[in-house]
Structures are given as structure tokens and as C-alpha cells.
Coordinates of C-alpha atoms in Angstrom, one line a residue:
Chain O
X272 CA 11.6 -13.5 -12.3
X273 CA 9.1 -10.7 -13.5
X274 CA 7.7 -8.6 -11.0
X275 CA 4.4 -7.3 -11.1
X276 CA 3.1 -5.6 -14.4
X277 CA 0.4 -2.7 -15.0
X278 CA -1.2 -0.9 -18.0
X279 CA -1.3 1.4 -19.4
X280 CA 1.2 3.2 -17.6
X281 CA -0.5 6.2 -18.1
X282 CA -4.5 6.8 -19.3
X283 CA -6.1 10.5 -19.7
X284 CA -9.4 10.4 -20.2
X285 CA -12.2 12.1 -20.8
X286 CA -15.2 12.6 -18.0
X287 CA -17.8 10.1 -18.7
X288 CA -15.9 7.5 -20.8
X289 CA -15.2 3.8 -19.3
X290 CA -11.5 2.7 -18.6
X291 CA -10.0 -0.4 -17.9
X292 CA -6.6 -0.9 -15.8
X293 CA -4.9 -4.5 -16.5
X294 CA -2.2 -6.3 -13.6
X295 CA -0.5 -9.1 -14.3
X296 CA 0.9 -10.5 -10.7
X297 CA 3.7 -12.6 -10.2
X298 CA 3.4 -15.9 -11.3
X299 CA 1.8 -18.3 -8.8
X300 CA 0.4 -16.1 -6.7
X301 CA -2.8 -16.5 -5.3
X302 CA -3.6 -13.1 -3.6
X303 CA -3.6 -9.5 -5.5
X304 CA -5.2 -6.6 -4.2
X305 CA -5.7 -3.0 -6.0
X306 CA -5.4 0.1 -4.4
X307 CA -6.0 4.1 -5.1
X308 CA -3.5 6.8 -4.7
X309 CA -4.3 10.5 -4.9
X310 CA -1.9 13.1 -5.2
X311 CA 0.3 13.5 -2.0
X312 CA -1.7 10.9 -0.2
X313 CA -1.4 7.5 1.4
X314 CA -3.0 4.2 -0.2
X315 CA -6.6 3.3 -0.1
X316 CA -7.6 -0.1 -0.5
X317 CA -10.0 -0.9 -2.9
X318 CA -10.4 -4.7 -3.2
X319 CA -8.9 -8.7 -2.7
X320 CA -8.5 -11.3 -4.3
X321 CA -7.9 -14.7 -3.2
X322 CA -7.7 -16.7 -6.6
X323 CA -10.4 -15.8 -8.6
X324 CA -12.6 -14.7 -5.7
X325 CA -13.1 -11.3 -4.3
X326 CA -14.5 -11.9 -0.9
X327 CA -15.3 -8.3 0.2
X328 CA -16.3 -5.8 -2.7
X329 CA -17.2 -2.9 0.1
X330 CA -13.7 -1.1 -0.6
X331 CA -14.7 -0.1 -4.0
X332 CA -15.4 3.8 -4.1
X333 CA -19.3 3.7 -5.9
X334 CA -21.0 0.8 -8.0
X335 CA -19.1 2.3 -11.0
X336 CA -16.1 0.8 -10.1
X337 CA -15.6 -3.2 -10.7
X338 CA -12.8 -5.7 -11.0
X339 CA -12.0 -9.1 -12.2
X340 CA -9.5 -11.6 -12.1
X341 CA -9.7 -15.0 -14.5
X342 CA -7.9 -18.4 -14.3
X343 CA -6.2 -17.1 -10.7
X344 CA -3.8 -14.5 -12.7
X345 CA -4.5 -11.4 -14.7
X346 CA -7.3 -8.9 -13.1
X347 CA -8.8 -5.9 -14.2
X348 CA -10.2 -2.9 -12.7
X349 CA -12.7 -1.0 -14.5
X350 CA -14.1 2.3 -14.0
X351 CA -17.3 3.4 -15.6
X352 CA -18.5 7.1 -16.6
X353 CA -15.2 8.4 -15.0
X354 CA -15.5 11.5 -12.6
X355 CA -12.7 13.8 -12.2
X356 CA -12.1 12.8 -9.1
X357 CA -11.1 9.7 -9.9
X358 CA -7.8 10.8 -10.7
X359 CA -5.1 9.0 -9.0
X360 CA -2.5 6.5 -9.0
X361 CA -4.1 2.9 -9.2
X362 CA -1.4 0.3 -8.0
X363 CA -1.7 -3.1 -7.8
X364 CA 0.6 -5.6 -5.5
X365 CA 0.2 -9.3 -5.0
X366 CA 1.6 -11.9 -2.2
X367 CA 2.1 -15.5 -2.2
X368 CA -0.8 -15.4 0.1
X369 CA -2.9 -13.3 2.0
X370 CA -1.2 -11.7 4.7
X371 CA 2.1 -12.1 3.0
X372 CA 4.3 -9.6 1.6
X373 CA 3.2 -7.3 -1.2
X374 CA 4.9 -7.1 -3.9
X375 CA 3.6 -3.5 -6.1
X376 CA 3.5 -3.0 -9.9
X377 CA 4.5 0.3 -11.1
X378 CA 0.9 1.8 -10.9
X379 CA -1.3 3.6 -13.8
X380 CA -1.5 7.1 -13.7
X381 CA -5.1 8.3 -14.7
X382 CA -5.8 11.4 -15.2
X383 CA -9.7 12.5 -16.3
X384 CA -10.5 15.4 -18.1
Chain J
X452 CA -10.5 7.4 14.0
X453 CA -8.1 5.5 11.1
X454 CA -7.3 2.2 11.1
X455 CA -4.0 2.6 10.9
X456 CA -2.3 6.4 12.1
X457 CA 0.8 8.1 11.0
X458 CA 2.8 11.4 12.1
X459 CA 2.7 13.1 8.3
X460 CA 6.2 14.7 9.4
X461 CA 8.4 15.4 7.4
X462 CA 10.5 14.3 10.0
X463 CA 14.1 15.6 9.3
X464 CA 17.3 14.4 11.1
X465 CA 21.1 14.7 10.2
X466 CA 22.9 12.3 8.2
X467 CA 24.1 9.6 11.0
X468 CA 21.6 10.1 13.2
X469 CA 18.6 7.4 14.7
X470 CA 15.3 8.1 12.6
X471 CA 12.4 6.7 14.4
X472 CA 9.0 5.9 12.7
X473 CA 5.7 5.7 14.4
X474 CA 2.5 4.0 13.4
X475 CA -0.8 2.9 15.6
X476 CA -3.5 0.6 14.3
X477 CA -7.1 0.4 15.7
X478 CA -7.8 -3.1 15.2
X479 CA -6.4 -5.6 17.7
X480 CA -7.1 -8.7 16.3
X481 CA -4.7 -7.6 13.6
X482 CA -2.2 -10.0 13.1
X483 CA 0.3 -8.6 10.5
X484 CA 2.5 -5.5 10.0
X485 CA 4.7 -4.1 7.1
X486 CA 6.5 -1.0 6.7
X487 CA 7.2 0.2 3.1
X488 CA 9.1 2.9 1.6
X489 CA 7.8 5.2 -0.8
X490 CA 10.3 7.3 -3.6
X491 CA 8.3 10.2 -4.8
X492 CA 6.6 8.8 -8.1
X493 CA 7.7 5.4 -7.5
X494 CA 5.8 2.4 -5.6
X495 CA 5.8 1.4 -2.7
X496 CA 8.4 -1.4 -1.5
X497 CA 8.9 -3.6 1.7
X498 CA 11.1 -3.0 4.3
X499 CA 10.2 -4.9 7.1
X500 CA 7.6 -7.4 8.4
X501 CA 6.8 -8.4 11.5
X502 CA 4.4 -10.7 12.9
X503 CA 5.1 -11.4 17.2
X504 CA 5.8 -8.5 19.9
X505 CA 9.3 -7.4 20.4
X506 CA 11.8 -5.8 17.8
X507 CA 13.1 -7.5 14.5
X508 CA 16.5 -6.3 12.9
X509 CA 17.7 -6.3 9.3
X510 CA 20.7 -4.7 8.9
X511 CA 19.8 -0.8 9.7
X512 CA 16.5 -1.5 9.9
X513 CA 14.5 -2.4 13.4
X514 CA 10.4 -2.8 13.5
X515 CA 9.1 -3.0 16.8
X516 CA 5.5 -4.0 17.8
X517 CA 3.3 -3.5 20.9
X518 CA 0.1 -5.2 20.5
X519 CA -1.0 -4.7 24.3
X520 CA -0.3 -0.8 23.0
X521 CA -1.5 -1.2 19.5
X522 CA 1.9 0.0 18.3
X523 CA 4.6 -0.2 15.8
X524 CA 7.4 1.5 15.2
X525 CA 10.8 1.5 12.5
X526 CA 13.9 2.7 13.6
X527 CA 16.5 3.6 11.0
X528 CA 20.2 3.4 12.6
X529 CA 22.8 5.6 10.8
X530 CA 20.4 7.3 8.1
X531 CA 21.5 8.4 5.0
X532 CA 20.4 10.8 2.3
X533 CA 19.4 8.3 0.4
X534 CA 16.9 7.1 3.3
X535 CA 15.1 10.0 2.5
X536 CA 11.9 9.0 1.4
X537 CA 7.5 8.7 2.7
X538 CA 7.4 5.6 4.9
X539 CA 4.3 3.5 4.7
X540 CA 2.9 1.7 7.6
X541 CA 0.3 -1.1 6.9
X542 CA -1.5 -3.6 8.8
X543 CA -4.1 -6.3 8.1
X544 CA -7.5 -5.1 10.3
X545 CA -9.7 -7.9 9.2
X546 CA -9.4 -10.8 6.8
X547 CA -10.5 -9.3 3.9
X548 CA -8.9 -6.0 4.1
X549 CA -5.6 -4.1 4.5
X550 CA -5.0 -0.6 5.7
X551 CA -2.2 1.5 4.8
X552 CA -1.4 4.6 6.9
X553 CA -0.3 7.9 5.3
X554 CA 2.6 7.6 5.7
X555 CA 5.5 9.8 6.8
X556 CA 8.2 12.1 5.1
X557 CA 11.8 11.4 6.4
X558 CA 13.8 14.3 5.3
X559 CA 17.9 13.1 5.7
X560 CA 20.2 16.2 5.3
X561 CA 23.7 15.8 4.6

């Protein structure tokens, strides 16, 4: 079956603007969590969901970061009034469950300008 | 301190040889562990879980956990070049969150 999908596959941007970063899990399941990789670094966790709900928003970076997920499948991250430290790999996975085993998407690429 | 610690390396060792992979966690409530690998500009993918103390074998591949010592560990039996690769430990601190660790470079030479 499809794995997990992201786009764009890559975004440059310019300092200031909004993006928006779209994963699609694999189908039926419930979990899918977003994470933030910088150049040469390890992954930080940014945010859960269990179905539609995000228990614990506290891993997002600053309030200009926000994410989504409707009818228990598609989410998206967005990132206001980029910074240019914002730059990074953003990667989404998604499990069967929570605690399960990730499964990644191929990440976006954002680069701002 | 970070939830979840790893020797950066790279760690190098001759094709053949036993790699061994090191990870502690801070949390010890935590109740699950997963070690990844990492291709450079690829994502990461699972190698092992493992759940209970003691070791757990797939094919070259043996996790160990020590929750009394808040330790995990992958050993890679007969490594190859194409083993080479940044090795992702992660671990579940609290419900809502999950930590990755830095990882580590393994370096296989030929």
C-alpha cells in the first residue's frame, strides 16, 4: 500500500511569508506526529496527533507555528511570518497507534530566504 | 540533560566486524524503544523495536534494553558497507511526546 506522502517536496521562501506543509499518513492510521530536522542534526518533535486531536501543542517552536489534521487523515503544519531559522527538514511519520512503529514520509525541505 | 543521549561518533569499524550502538533515556516510566536508520538525505526507517528487558534478534540486528540502567543498545553482527549510515535512537518519555536522540554515524570500511 502507499506509504506516507508530503508536500511540497521542496518550499523556498521568503522571510516573512506564511507556508503550509501537507502529510497524507497511511491509511487507517490514527496517530501522526510532525517533526523538525536541521542540517546535520537529530529530530525534534514538534506535535501528536491521536485522530483529529492534538493533546499536547508545547513541542511547537513559537505561536507562529500551528497544525491540523481533519476527518482523522490529512494534517497540515503551518508556519507563519517564516524566520530563517526555520530552515530545516519537516518529516512527518504515522503509526497504527501511539507508541507503535513510525512509519516517515519523505520530508519537505524548506529553505527561507 | 536530554531525554534521550547518543555517542555522535562516527563510529568506524571494519567490514565483518560487531558494531555496537549506544543510547540512554532519562525518563523511566518510558515504555517504548526504536532504533532507526538514517541515509544521508533520506528518512528515517525502523530497524528494531523493543518493548521488555533483555535482547531481541532480527537477523543481524540485536536491541538490548536495561530499564533498571535506563539503557539501550543495537548491535550489528557482520557489518557491511552498506550498514554505513546515522542511527537514530527514540523512545516515548511521556504520553504525549516522543524523543529522538541524535543519532550516531557508523562508518563501515571495506
Amino acid at each position: 500500500g502507499a506509504g506516507v506522502s508530503q508536500s511540497p517536496s521542496n518550499k523556498v521562501t521568503e522571510k516573512g511569508k506564511d507556508v503550509e506543509l501537507r502529510c497524507d499518513p497511511i491509511s487507517g492510521h490514527t496517530a501522526l506526529y510532525w517533526y523538525r530536522q536541521s542540517l546535520g542534526q537529530g529530530l525534534e518533535f514538534l506535535i501528536y496527533f491521536q485522530g483529529n486531536s492534538a493533546p499536547d501543542k508545547s513541542g511547537l517552536p513559537s505561536d507562529r507555528f500551528s497544525a491540523e489534521r481533519t476527518g482523522g487523515s490529512v494534517s497540515t503544519l503551518t508556519i507563519q511570518r517564516t524566520q530563517q531559522e526555520d530552515s530545516a527538514v519537516y518529516l512527518c511519520a504515522s503509526s497504527s497507534n501511539w507508541g507503535e512503529t513510525q512509519y516517515f514520509g519523505p520530508g519537505t525541505r524548506l529553505l527561507v530566504l | 540533560q536530554k531525554e534521550v543521549e547518543q555517542n555522535s561518533g562516527p563510529l568506524s569499524v571494519p567490514e565483518g566486524a560487531i558494531a555496537s550502538l549506544n543510547c540512554t533515556y532519562s525518563d523511566r516510566g518510558s515504555q517504548s524503544f526504536f532504533w532507526y536508520r538514517q541515509y544521508s538525505g533520506k528518512s528515517p526507517e525502523l530497524i528494531m523495536s523493543i518493548y521488555s528487558n533483555g535482547d531481541k534478534e532480527d537477523g543481524r540486528f540485536t536491541a538490548q534494553l536495561n530499564k533498571a540502567s535506563q539503557y539501550v543498545s543495537l548491535l550489528i553482527r557482520d557489518s557491511q558497507p552498506s550498514d554505513s549510515a546515522t542511527y537514530l535512537c527514540a523512545v516515548n518519555i511521556e504520553f504525549n511526546k516522543f524523543y529522538f536522540g541524535s543519532g550516531t554515524k557508523l562508518n563501515v570500511k571495506p
